[in-house]
Short mmCIF file of C-alpha atoms and ligand atoms in Angstrom, two decimals:
data_model
loop_
_atom_site.label_atom_id
_atom_site.label_comp_id
_atom_site.label_asym_id
_atom_site.label_seq_id
_atom_site.Cartn_x
_atom_site.Cartn_y
_atom_site.Cartn_z
CA MET A 1 89.17 54.43 75.00
CA SER A 2 86.84 55.48 71.17
CA ASN A 3 85.79 58.66 70.18
CA ILE A 4 82.41 59.62 72.47
CA PHE A 5 80.37 59.49 69.79
CA GLU A 6 80.59 56.61 67.82
CA TYR A 7 78.97 56.84 64.05
CA ALA A 8 78.60 54.59 61.24
CA PRO A 9 81.73 54.87 58.40
CA ALA A 10 80.21 57.49 55.49
CA PRO A 11 83.01 56.89 53.31
CA GLU A 12 83.33 58.34 49.51
CA SER A 13 82.41 56.59 46.31
CA ARG A 14 86.70 56.44 44.72
CA ALA A 15 84.56 55.23 41.75
CA VAL A 16 84.84 59.41 40.31
CA VAL A 17 88.84 59.31 39.89
CA ASP A 18 90.35 57.69 37.34
CA ILE A 19 94.23 57.19 38.47
CA LYS A 20 96.30 55.74 36.41
CA PRO A 21 99.54 53.27 37.10
CA SER A 22 101.61 56.65 36.00
CA TYR A 23 102.51 59.30 34.29
CA GLY A 24 104.64 61.91 31.95
CA LEU A 25 105.37 65.79 32.13
CA PHE A 26 102.89 67.99 30.87
CA ILE A 27 104.24 70.01 28.49
CA ASN A 28 103.28 71.59 25.60
CA GLY A 29 99.76 71.12 25.76
CA GLU A 30 100.95 67.41 25.61
CA PHE A 31 101.82 64.16 28.69
CA VAL A 32 105.32 63.02 27.38
CA ASP A 33 107.87 60.58 28.91
CA GLY A 34 111.23 62.66 30.19
CA HIS A 35 113.94 61.79 30.25
CA GLY A 36 114.85 61.97 33.60
CA THR A 37 113.42 58.62 36.54
CA SER A 38 110.18 58.36 38.34
CA PHE A 39 109.04 58.82 41.61
CA LYS A 40 105.70 56.97 43.20
CA THR A 41 103.23 58.81 45.22
CA VAL A 42 101.87 57.43 48.01
CA ASN A 43 97.39 57.45 49.27
CA PRO A 44 98.69 58.48 52.61
CA ALA A 45 95.97 56.56 54.71
CA THR A 46 96.52 53.21 53.87
CA GLU A 47 100.46 53.48 52.34
CA GLU A 48 98.49 51.69 48.99
CA VAL A 49 100.82 52.64 46.26
CA LEU A 50 99.12 55.10 43.57
CA ALA A 51 100.56 55.58 41.11
CA GLU A 52 104.36 55.84 39.30
CA VAL A 53 105.34 59.42 38.38
CA ALA A 54 107.90 60.74 35.74
CA GLU A 55 110.66 63.19 37.40
CA ALA A 56 111.65 65.44 35.31
CA ASN A 57 115.04 66.41 34.96
CA ASP A 58 117.35 69.89 33.67
CA ALA A 59 116.54 68.55 29.95
CA ASP A 60 112.76 68.61 30.90
CA VAL A 61 112.97 71.70 33.06
CA ASP A 62 114.33 73.64 30.16
CA GLU A 63 111.80 71.68 27.40
CA ALA A 64 109.09 73.07 29.68
CA VAL A 65 110.83 76.41 30.27
CA LYS A 66 111.33 76.29 26.08
CA ALA A 67 107.30 75.83 25.46
CA ALA A 68 106.32 78.56 28.12
CA ARG A 69 108.73 80.96 26.06
CA ARG A 70 107.61 80.06 22.76
CA ALA A 71 103.17 79.94 23.96
CA TYR A 72 104.50 83.82 25.57
CA THR A 73 105.41 85.25 22.54
CA ARG A 74 103.47 83.77 19.55
CA VAL A 75 100.50 83.70 21.74
CA TRP A 76 99.42 83.93 25.27
CA SER A 77 101.23 88.31 26.04
CA ARG A 78 99.70 88.70 22.86
CA MET A 79 96.06 87.91 23.75
CA SER A 80 93.96 90.25 24.77
CA GLY A 81 93.31 89.74 28.57
CA ALA A 82 89.04 89.62 27.08
CA GLU A 83 90.29 86.64 25.47
CA ARG A 84 92.45 85.13 28.19
CA ALA A 85 89.69 85.78 30.75
CA LYS A 86 87.69 83.06 28.31
CA TYR A 87 90.10 80.34 29.18
CA LEU A 88 90.31 80.92 32.57
CA TYR A 89 86.47 81.51 33.31
CA ARG A 90 86.44 77.83 31.12
CA ILE A 91 89.15 76.59 33.64
CA ALA A 92 87.13 78.00 36.80
CA ARG A 93 84.19 76.26 35.50
CA ILE A 94 85.19 72.86 34.65
CA ILE A 95 87.24 73.11 37.73
CA GLN A 96 83.38 73.20 39.24
CA GLU A 97 81.87 70.62 37.17
CA ARG A 98 84.91 68.03 37.96
CA GLY A 99 85.03 69.29 42.36
CA ARG A 100 83.58 65.76 43.03
CA GLU A 101 86.64 63.85 41.67
CA LEU A 102 89.19 66.39 42.32
CA ALA A 103 88.02 66.84 45.81
CA VAL A 104 88.45 62.51 45.80
CA LEU A 105 91.72 63.01 43.93
CA GLU A 106 92.92 65.06 46.37
CA SER A 107 92.05 63.32 49.84
CA ILE A 108 94.00 60.05 48.65
CA ASP A 109 96.77 61.17 47.91
CA ASN A 110 97.60 64.47 50.65
CA GLY A 111 95.59 62.32 53.19
CA LYS A 112 93.05 65.54 53.81
CA PRO A 113 89.46 64.65 55.06
CA ILE A 114 86.77 64.63 52.47
CA LYS A 115 84.96 66.98 53.37
CA GLU A 116 87.74 69.99 53.75
CA SER A 117 88.89 69.27 49.76
CA ARG A 118 85.34 69.13 49.18
CA ASP A 119 83.80 71.97 51.12
CA VAL A 120 87.12 73.85 51.13
CA ASP A 121 89.56 73.18 49.09
CA ILE A 122 88.44 72.99 45.15
CA PRO A 123 85.47 75.74 45.65
CA VAL A 124 88.25 78.04 46.42
CA VAL A 125 90.13 77.13 43.71
CA ALA A 126 87.37 77.58 41.27
CA ALA A 127 86.67 80.80 43.18
CA HIS A 128 90.05 82.41 42.85
CA PHE A 129 90.38 81.23 38.94
CA PHE A 130 86.86 83.27 38.39
CA TYR A 131 88.30 86.11 40.14
CA TYR A 132 91.77 86.43 38.62
CA ALA A 133 89.42 85.95 35.00
CA GLY A 134 87.74 88.83 36.41
CA TRP A 135 90.65 90.71 36.64
CA ALA A 136 92.44 90.03 33.32
CA ASP A 137 90.53 92.91 31.39
CA LYS A 138 91.00 95.32 33.66
CA LEU A 139 94.70 95.55 34.69
CA GLU A 140 95.67 99.26 33.29
CA HIS A 141 93.42 99.81 36.79
CA SER A 142 95.06 97.47 38.83
CA GLY A 143 98.01 100.20 39.68
CA TYR A 144 100.19 97.93 38.60
CA GLY A 145 100.63 98.40 34.62
CA SER A 146 98.79 95.86 32.31
CA THR A 147 102.32 94.48 31.33
CA PRO A 148 103.29 90.54 31.93
CA LEU A 149 106.69 89.99 32.85
CA GLY A 150 106.91 86.33 31.30
CA VAL A 151 107.60 83.14 31.78
CA ALA A 152 107.02 82.11 35.48
CA GLY A 153 108.30 78.78 36.98
CA GLN A 154 106.39 78.01 40.07
CA VAL A 155 107.42 75.49 43.29
CA ILE A 156 104.67 74.93 45.53
CA PRO A 157 103.99 72.06 48.89
CA TRP A 158 101.42 69.21 49.51
CA ASN A 159 99.74 70.71 52.27
CA PHE A 160 96.59 72.28 49.58
CA PRO A 161 98.26 70.64 46.58
CA LEU A 162 95.64 72.90 44.48
CA LEU A 163 95.23 75.65 45.94
CA MET A 164 98.63 76.54 46.07
CA LEU A 165 98.40 75.58 41.79
CA ALA A 166 95.33 77.52 42.09
CA TRP A 167 96.74 80.96 43.59
CA LYS A 168 99.80 80.84 41.62
CA ILE A 169 98.60 80.01 38.35
CA ALA A 170 95.65 82.23 37.79
CA PRO A 171 97.14 86.20 39.06
CA ALA A 172 100.01 84.29 36.30
CA LEU A 173 97.39 84.24 33.51
CA ALA A 174 95.53 86.55 34.27
CA CYS A 175 98.28 89.30 33.47
CA GLY A 176 99.78 87.07 30.42
CA ASN A 177 102.45 85.29 31.68
CA THR A 178 103.24 81.46 30.91
CA VAL A 179 103.76 78.85 33.42
CA VAL A 180 106.14 76.82 33.93
CA LEU A 181 104.55 74.52 37.61
CA LYS A 182 106.32 71.75 39.92
CA PRO A 183 103.91 70.05 42.62
CA ALA A 184 105.14 68.36 45.82
CA GLU A 185 107.05 65.42 45.48
CA THR A 186 104.33 63.61 47.52
CA THR A 187 101.09 65.56 46.07
CA PRO A 188 101.71 65.36 42.63
CA LEU A 189 98.38 63.88 40.93
CA THR A 190 96.13 66.93 40.75
CA ALA A 191 97.91 68.76 39.41
CA LEU A 192 98.25 66.41 37.03
CA LEU A 193 94.54 66.38 36.31
CA PHE A 194 94.62 70.19 35.90
CA ALA A 195 96.71 69.76 33.02
CA GLU A 196 94.46 67.42 32.05
CA ILE A 197 91.53 70.40 32.57
CA CYS A 198 93.40 72.45 30.44
CA GLN A 199 93.57 70.07 27.91
CA GLN A 200 90.35 70.14 27.99
CA ALA A 201 89.65 74.22 27.96
CA ASP A 202 92.23 74.01 24.88
CA LEU A 203 94.55 76.42 26.62
CA PRO A 204 97.07 76.81 24.52
CA PRO A 205 99.55 74.71 24.37
CA GLY A 206 102.75 75.77 27.04
CA VAL A 207 101.28 78.24 28.74
CA VAL A 208 101.10 75.72 31.26
CA ASN A 209 103.50 73.12 31.70
CA ILE A 210 103.78 70.70 35.26
CA VAL A 211 106.94 69.40 35.76
CA THR A 212 107.04 66.70 38.49
CA GLY A 213 109.75 65.90 40.71
CA ALA A 214 111.48 66.57 43.37
CA GLY A 215 114.28 69.42 45.34
CA ASP A 216 116.66 69.53 42.41
CA THR A 217 113.54 70.08 39.43
CA GLY A 218 112.29 72.41 41.97
CA ARG A 219 116.13 73.81 41.74
CA ALA A 220 116.03 73.37 38.44
CA ILE A 221 113.45 75.92 38.31
CA VAL A 222 113.69 78.63 39.86
CA SER A 223 118.07 78.36 38.99
CA HIS A 224 117.18 78.90 35.08
CA PRO A 225 118.67 81.43 33.17
CA ASP A 226 115.49 82.00 30.92
CA VAL A 227 112.63 81.95 33.74
CA ASP A 228 111.29 85.62 34.73
CA LYS A 229 109.33 85.71 37.88
CA VAL A 230 109.85 82.70 40.92
CA ALA A 231 107.07 82.45 42.75
CA PHE A 232 107.60 79.59 45.92
CA THR A 233 106.11 78.38 49.16
CA GLY A 234 107.69 76.90 51.07
CA SER A 235 109.33 76.22 53.74
CA THR A 236 110.98 78.93 55.51
CA GLU A 237 114.97 76.93 54.53
CA VAL A 238 114.38 76.74 50.52
CA GLY A 239 113.40 79.68 50.88
CA LYS A 240 116.29 81.15 51.93
CA ALA A 241 118.09 78.90 48.78
CA ILE A 242 115.58 80.38 46.81
CA ALA A 243 116.81 83.62 47.46
CA ARG A 244 120.05 83.10 47.54
CA ALA A 245 120.17 81.31 43.56
CA VAL A 246 118.25 84.16 42.42
CA ALA A 247 120.32 87.12 44.05
CA GLY A 248 121.56 89.50 41.33
CA THR A 249 119.64 87.86 39.06
CA GLU A 250 116.61 89.89 37.14
CA LYS A 251 114.31 87.68 38.40
CA LYS A 252 111.44 88.54 40.16
CA VAL A 253 110.38 86.70 43.41
CA THR A 254 108.24 85.79 45.61
CA LEU A 255 107.72 83.65 48.42
CA GLU A 256 105.50 82.62 50.95
CA LEU A 257 106.76 80.37 53.73
CA GLY A 258 106.27 79.10 57.19
CA GLY A 259 104.43 80.72 60.18
CA LYS A 260 104.02 80.32 63.92
CA ALA A 261 100.54 82.12 64.88
CA ALA A 262 99.14 83.36 67.81
CA ASN A 263 95.42 82.78 68.75
CA ILE A 264 94.87 85.39 70.99
CA VAL A 265 91.62 84.89 73.65
CA PHE A 266 90.50 87.58 75.41
CA ASP A 267 88.41 86.64 78.81
CA ASP A 268 85.96 88.95 77.26
CA ALA A 269 85.43 86.50 73.97
CA PRO A 270 82.60 84.30 73.60
CA LEU A 271 84.07 81.17 74.21
CA ASP A 272 81.74 78.82 72.56
CA GLN A 273 83.33 80.36 69.41
CA ALA A 274 86.41 81.05 71.03
CA ILE A 275 87.05 77.39 71.76
CA GLU A 276 85.78 76.62 67.41
CA GLY A 277 88.17 78.41 66.58
CA ILE A 278 91.07 77.78 68.25
CA VAL A 279 90.27 73.87 66.80
CA ASN A 280 90.25 74.90 63.48
CA GLY A 281 92.75 76.91 63.43
CA ILE A 282 95.71 73.91 64.70
CA PHE A 283 93.67 70.88 63.59
CA PHE A 284 92.02 71.64 60.48
CA ASN A 285 93.87 70.06 57.56
CA GLN A 286 95.55 68.09 60.09
CA GLY A 287 97.38 71.46 61.41
CA HIS A 288 99.84 71.31 58.04
CA VAL A 289 98.85 74.82 57.64
CA CYS A 290 101.51 78.21 57.03
CA CYS A 291 99.07 80.09 59.08
CA ALA A 292 98.21 77.31 61.86
CA GLY A 293 97.32 78.58 65.02
CA SER A 294 99.64 76.64 66.76
CA ARG A 295 100.41 78.99 69.33
CA LEU A 296 96.98 79.99 72.00
CA LEU A 297 97.75 82.95 73.87
CA VAL A 298 94.78 82.66 76.31
CA GLN A 299 94.23 85.06 78.99
CA GLU A 300 95.73 83.77 82.42
CA SER A 301 92.12 84.73 84.18
CA VAL A 302 90.26 82.42 81.47
CA ALA A 303 92.89 79.76 81.00
CA ASP A 304 91.46 76.72 83.20
CA GLU A 305 88.35 77.14 81.83
CA VAL A 306 89.11 77.24 77.74
CA MET A 307 92.20 74.02 78.57
CA GLU A 308 89.33 72.32 79.77
CA ARG A 309 86.68 73.75 76.93
CA LEU A 310 89.27 72.50 74.60
CA LYS A 311 89.81 69.30 75.68
CA ARG A 312 86.00 68.00 76.27
CA ARG A 313 86.16 69.47 72.31
CA MET A 314 89.12 67.70 71.19
CA ALA A 315 87.24 64.46 72.62
CA THR A 316 84.91 64.10 69.61
CA LEU A 317 87.32 64.77 66.90
CA ARG A 318 87.14 62.31 64.73
CA VAL A 319 90.28 61.22 63.39
CA GLY A 320 90.60 58.75 60.75
CA ASP A 321 89.99 57.94 57.01
CA PRO A 322 89.86 61.00 54.88
CA LEU A 323 87.35 59.60 52.46
CA ASP A 324 84.63 59.33 55.30
CA LYS A 325 82.48 62.46 55.25
CA ASN A 326 82.85 62.22 59.38
CA THR A 327 85.97 62.38 59.35
CA ASP A 328 87.28 65.96 61.28
CA VAL A 329 91.04 64.89 61.28
CA GLY A 330 93.07 63.00 58.56
CA ALA A 331 96.29 61.36 57.44
CA ILE A 332 99.53 63.26 57.95
CA ASN A 333 100.79 63.85 54.21
CA SER A 334 103.94 61.56 54.99
CA ALA A 335 106.23 59.76 56.83
CA GLU A 336 108.58 61.95 57.36
CA GLN A 337 106.31 64.46 57.90
CA LEU A 338 105.64 62.39 61.00
CA ALA A 339 108.86 61.98 62.08
CA LYS A 340 109.62 65.49 62.20
CA ILE A 341 105.85 66.28 63.88
CA ARG A 342 107.44 62.73 66.80
CA GLU A 343 110.53 64.55 67.31
CA LEU A 344 108.99 68.60 68.29
CA SER A 345 106.54 67.00 70.18
CA ASP A 346 109.20 64.96 71.87
CA ILE A 347 111.12 68.05 72.82
CA GLY A 348 108.42 69.40 73.98
CA GLU A 349 107.68 67.01 77.19
CA ALA A 350 111.91 67.06 76.79
CA GLU A 351 111.75 70.46 77.92
CA GLY A 352 109.39 70.97 80.70
CA ALA A 353 105.82 71.18 78.78
CA GLU A 354 102.59 68.94 79.34
CA ARG A 355 101.69 67.04 76.80
CA TRP A 356 97.48 65.98 76.35
CA SER A 357 96.21 63.92 73.06
CA THR A 358 92.95 62.97 72.54
CA PRO A 359 91.82 59.83 73.23
CA CYS A 360 91.16 58.32 69.53
CA GLU A 361 92.52 54.88 67.98
CA LEU A 362 94.30 55.05 65.22
CA PRO A 363 94.41 53.08 61.73
CA THR A 364 97.25 50.72 61.67
CA ASN A 365 98.26 50.92 58.98
CA GLY A 366 99.25 55.01 57.05
CA TYR A 367 100.72 58.23 59.00
CA TRP A 368 98.50 59.53 61.96
CA PHE A 369 99.23 61.42 64.63
CA ALA A 370 96.77 62.28 67.19
CA PRO A 371 95.57 65.37 67.97
CA THR A 372 98.05 67.20 71.11
CA VAL A 373 98.19 70.07 73.36
CA PHE A 374 101.33 71.20 75.30
CA THR A 375 100.67 73.39 77.64
CA GLY A 376 102.91 75.15 80.76
CA VAL A 377 104.89 75.74 77.34
CA SER A 378 106.82 78.89 77.56
CA GLN A 379 108.61 81.50 75.08
CA ALA A 380 112.03 79.88 75.43
CA HIS A 381 110.42 76.29 74.12
CA ARG A 382 111.77 75.06 71.02
CA ILE A 383 107.28 73.92 70.45
CA ALA A 384 106.89 77.51 70.94
CA ARG A 385 109.38 78.47 68.63
CA GLU A 386 109.71 76.10 65.67
CA GLU A 387 107.16 75.42 62.82
CA ILE A 388 105.81 72.06 63.91
CA PHE A 389 103.26 71.78 60.58
CA GLY A 390 101.07 68.86 62.41
CA PRO A 391 98.15 68.11 65.06
CA VAL A 392 100.08 69.96 67.96
CA LEU A 393 99.31 73.43 70.17
CA SER A 394 101.29 74.76 72.28
CA VAL A 395 99.25 77.07 74.79
CA LEU A 396 100.72 80.30 76.67
CA THR A 397 99.14 82.45 79.28
CA PHE A 398 98.83 86.27 79.18
CA ARG A 399 97.62 89.33 81.93
CA THR A 400 97.31 92.55 79.58
CA PRO A 401 96.72 93.31 76.65
CA SER A 402 100.59 94.53 75.92
CA GLU A 403 101.59 91.28 76.97
CA ALA A 404 99.56 89.21 74.19
CA VAL A 405 101.47 91.51 71.62
CA GLU A 406 104.73 91.07 72.79
CA LYS A 407 104.51 86.90 73.36
CA ALA A 408 102.67 86.84 69.66
CA ASN A 409 105.33 88.83 68.50
CA ASN A 410 108.32 86.86 69.75
CA THR A 411 108.93 84.69 67.09
CA PRO A 412 110.93 84.94 64.14
CA PHE A 413 107.38 84.24 61.69
CA GLY A 414 104.79 86.92 60.81
CA LEU A 415 102.11 85.11 59.22
CA SER A 416 98.91 85.66 60.91
CA ALA A 417 97.29 86.00 64.36
CA GLY A 418 93.54 85.83 65.87
CA VAL A 419 92.02 88.25 68.36
CA TRP A 420 89.21 86.98 70.06
CA THR A 421 87.60 89.90 72.40
CA ASP A 422 83.74 91.29 72.90
CA LYS A 423 85.81 94.94 71.89
CA GLY A 424 85.81 96.19 68.44
CA SER A 425 88.49 98.59 69.26
CA ARG A 426 90.52 95.74 70.81
CA ILE A 427 91.06 93.96 67.65
CA LEU A 428 91.33 97.18 66.18
CA SER A 429 94.36 98.24 68.41
CA MET A 430 95.43 94.74 68.09
CA ALA A 431 95.36 94.46 64.51
CA ASN A 432 97.83 97.27 64.76
CA ARG A 433 99.98 96.28 66.68
CA LEU A 434 100.67 92.32 65.55
CA ARG A 435 103.22 92.17 63.22
CA ALA A 436 101.46 89.41 60.87
CA GLY A 437 99.74 89.26 57.13
CA VAL A 438 97.02 88.71 58.00
CA VAL A 439 94.74 89.11 61.76
CA TRP A 440 91.25 87.35 61.73
CA ALA A 441 89.12 88.40 64.80
CA ASN A 442 86.71 86.25 66.00
CA THR A 443 87.12 83.53 63.63
CA PHE A 444 90.38 81.68 61.26
CA ASN A 445 91.67 80.74 58.46
CA LYS A 446 89.12 81.98 56.64
CA PHE A 447 90.59 82.19 53.00
CA ASP A 448 88.63 84.50 50.11
CA PRO A 449 89.87 85.10 46.20
CA THR A 450 89.61 88.81 47.28
CA SER A 451 91.69 89.31 50.64
CA PRO A 452 96.16 89.42 49.83
CA PHE A 453 97.78 87.11 52.00
CA GLY A 454 101.32 86.68 52.88
CA GLY A 455 103.64 87.54 55.44
CA TYR A 456 106.25 89.81 57.55
CA LYS A 457 109.69 88.49 58.35
CA GLU A 458 110.45 84.74 57.52
CA SER A 459 107.40 84.28 56.56
CA GLY A 460 108.39 85.73 53.16
CA TYR A 461 107.52 88.70 51.21
CA GLY A 462 105.12 89.32 48.03
CA ARG A 463 100.69 88.99 48.56
CA GLU A 464 99.18 86.74 47.13
CA GLY A 465 94.99 87.40 46.08
CA GLY A 466 93.75 90.04 45.60
CA ARG A 467 94.20 93.48 43.81
CA HIS A 468 97.62 92.99 45.21
CA GLY A 469 98.25 89.65 44.37
CA LEU A 470 98.73 91.24 40.89
CA GLU A 471 101.83 93.12 41.52
CA ALA A 472 103.98 89.89 41.68
CA TYR A 473 103.04 88.59 37.98
CA LEU A 474 103.68 92.80 36.17
CA LYS A 475 106.41 94.61 35.73
CA GLY A 476 105.16 97.69 36.75
CA ALA A 477 102.87 101.12 36.52
CA ASP A 478 105.83 103.03 35.12
CA SER A 479 107.51 100.32 32.62
P1 NAP B 501 109.61 72.78 51.00
O1 NAP B 501 110.38 71.20 51.78
O2 NAP B 501 110.36 74.08 51.21
O3 NAP B 501 109.00 72.55 49.48
C1 NAP B 501 108.09 73.20 48.89
C2 NAP B 501 108.58 72.70 47.74
O4 NAP B 501 109.68 72.99 47.11
C3 NAP B 501 108.38 71.47 46.82
O5 NAP B 501 107.65 70.92 45.96
C4 NAP B 501 109.73 70.54 47.00
O6 NAP B 501 109.60 69.95 46.18
C5 NAP B 501 110.85 71.98 46.99
N1 NAP B 501 111.97 72.31 47.18
C6 NAP B 501 112.67 71.42 48.06
N2 NAP B 501 114.33 71.90 48.09
C7 NAP B 501 114.05 73.22 47.58
C8 NAP B 501 115.25 74.01 46.78
N3 NAP B 501 116.52 73.09 47.07
N4 NAP B 501 114.60 74.72 45.42
C9 NAP B 501 113.94 74.60 44.80
N5 NAP B 501 112.21 73.48 45.41
C10 NAP B 501 113.09 73.24 46.27
O7 NAP B 501 108.55 72.67 51.88
P2 NAP B 501 107.43 71.93 52.34
O8 NAP B 501 108.35 70.77 53.95
O9 NAP B 501 106.61 70.91 51.21
O10 NAP B 501 106.22 72.27 52.64
C11 NAP B 501 105.63 72.47 54.25
C12 NAP B 501 106.50 74.07 54.45
O11 NAP B 501 105.79 75.43 53.56
C13 NAP B 501 105.82 74.78 56.53
O12 NAP B 501 107.13 75.33 56.52
C14 NAP B 501 104.77 76.33 55.67
O13 NAP B 501 104.28 77.02 56.40
C15 NAP B 501 104.91 76.88 54.23
N6 NAP B 501 103.66 77.08 53.42
C16 NAP B 501 103.53 78.17 53.80
C17 NAP B 501 102.62 78.52 53.32
C18 NAP B 501 102.35 80.45 52.82
O14 NAP B 501 101.53 81.10 51.78
N7 NAP B 501 102.86 80.74 53.19
C19 NAP B 501 101.68 77.53 52.34
C20 NAP B 501 101.76 76.39 52.89
C21 NAP B 501 103.07 76.41 53.02
P3 NAP B 501 109.88 68.90 47.26
O15 NAP B 501 109.43 69.01 48.35
O16 NAP B 501 108.62 67.87 46.10
O17 NAP B 501 111.22 67.32 47.30
MG1 MG B 502 100.78 60.87 47.82
#
């Protein structure tokens, strides 16, 4: 059975993007060949090879760090905040001007639906640069001093390639640091287009360096002795390895890691809105979201009704071509990630949870996983404990607010949570008791550059966004 709503395809044109057959590394303001090998990036919706991309080795990373150091010492740290702001505003405006190109390229390389890259990722990227541009000449009012750290080594994942780049680069530059950034192996293309935007904005050479590669390139960046600050977003496992690698050094570190958020629905919640919030919480970006509401906690008295309405709504989700403007759920980012989602879902079934997937047709090429919900999940199940990072929801029930809090906090993670209720007082008391960096009330997955984001426990440490996001890139008020 196909989706209950049929739509004529409405694909966005690819003509706006110019993907080159091969890409070098962006070091000291120029694209260079690099000394390492290369790798391919593919379109996960079709398995089409998009481009050959240079893999930076230790020598390349060293060159990039040297370029960043030179730019830091000679130019960027000497420039006034107001001057730096001009570059950031210029970059923000170019991102807006080239927004369509960036959105199409992001959807092609990552697999996310164009309506998300167009309406969420790219506008929030531009907003981030505008926001931190505004701070560049006001750092003395931040409470964190105005002295930059030096060279920042930044490593980011594939789920929001350009957005994670913006979260890293905008505050670093606003504070007067220079940057060596590695995008994820499966999604390097928008970072490389961003490098072109840096050229277009006449950003001084070496202020931003983009080195593509895989885990070894990331390791070379974080362990480079002349890097003053390490900023990482990715898995808890790699985050722990990085924390060990920098222990005993002078490097400052921020880690934004995994999550297993509880989305808590009380029986007095506006259920239609809650259903939309549940769907947005777990199926936005194919569930490749660190703060995804992957554990639905629903009050027992409304559990049957919520499940019935949720399945009805899920059956209307349109899964398919990421470039189609109708698409709600795009492709899984890689074959490896698809294998992980399948494995954990099979384990969920083997552990005794009941699995239901939407009756949608999946394309034959590419990497796809139908939106799925598990009921009858217990807290001990691996699908309730481990991050699936895909379009898979686990449903648990509760009777009292205290039970909801206990279940929500029963996780090694603590990144985000959602609360759905009609009572303001309950929102406040739940927010106080939930051990999560962000608590959304009667909404979910809302991002704004003015609002700090980050985790507790194994979700990492440090905050990105808002005034708090400056702290990671400044020496502190007393130095
Ligand atoms: P990952 O495997 O940890 O990779 C993240 C980045 O680190 C990639 O660029 C990766 O390179 C690189 N890397 C791998 N091994 C490394 C090492 N030993 N040293 C330095 N860098 C290394 O994570 P992922 O699977 O790509 O991303 C998904 C994870 O990110 C999820 O757990 C999710 O929750 C988390 N995440 C967290 C946030 C947040 O703000 N808290 C936001 C988004 C995602 P390659 O992958 O290119 O090989
Ligand atoms: Mg790709």
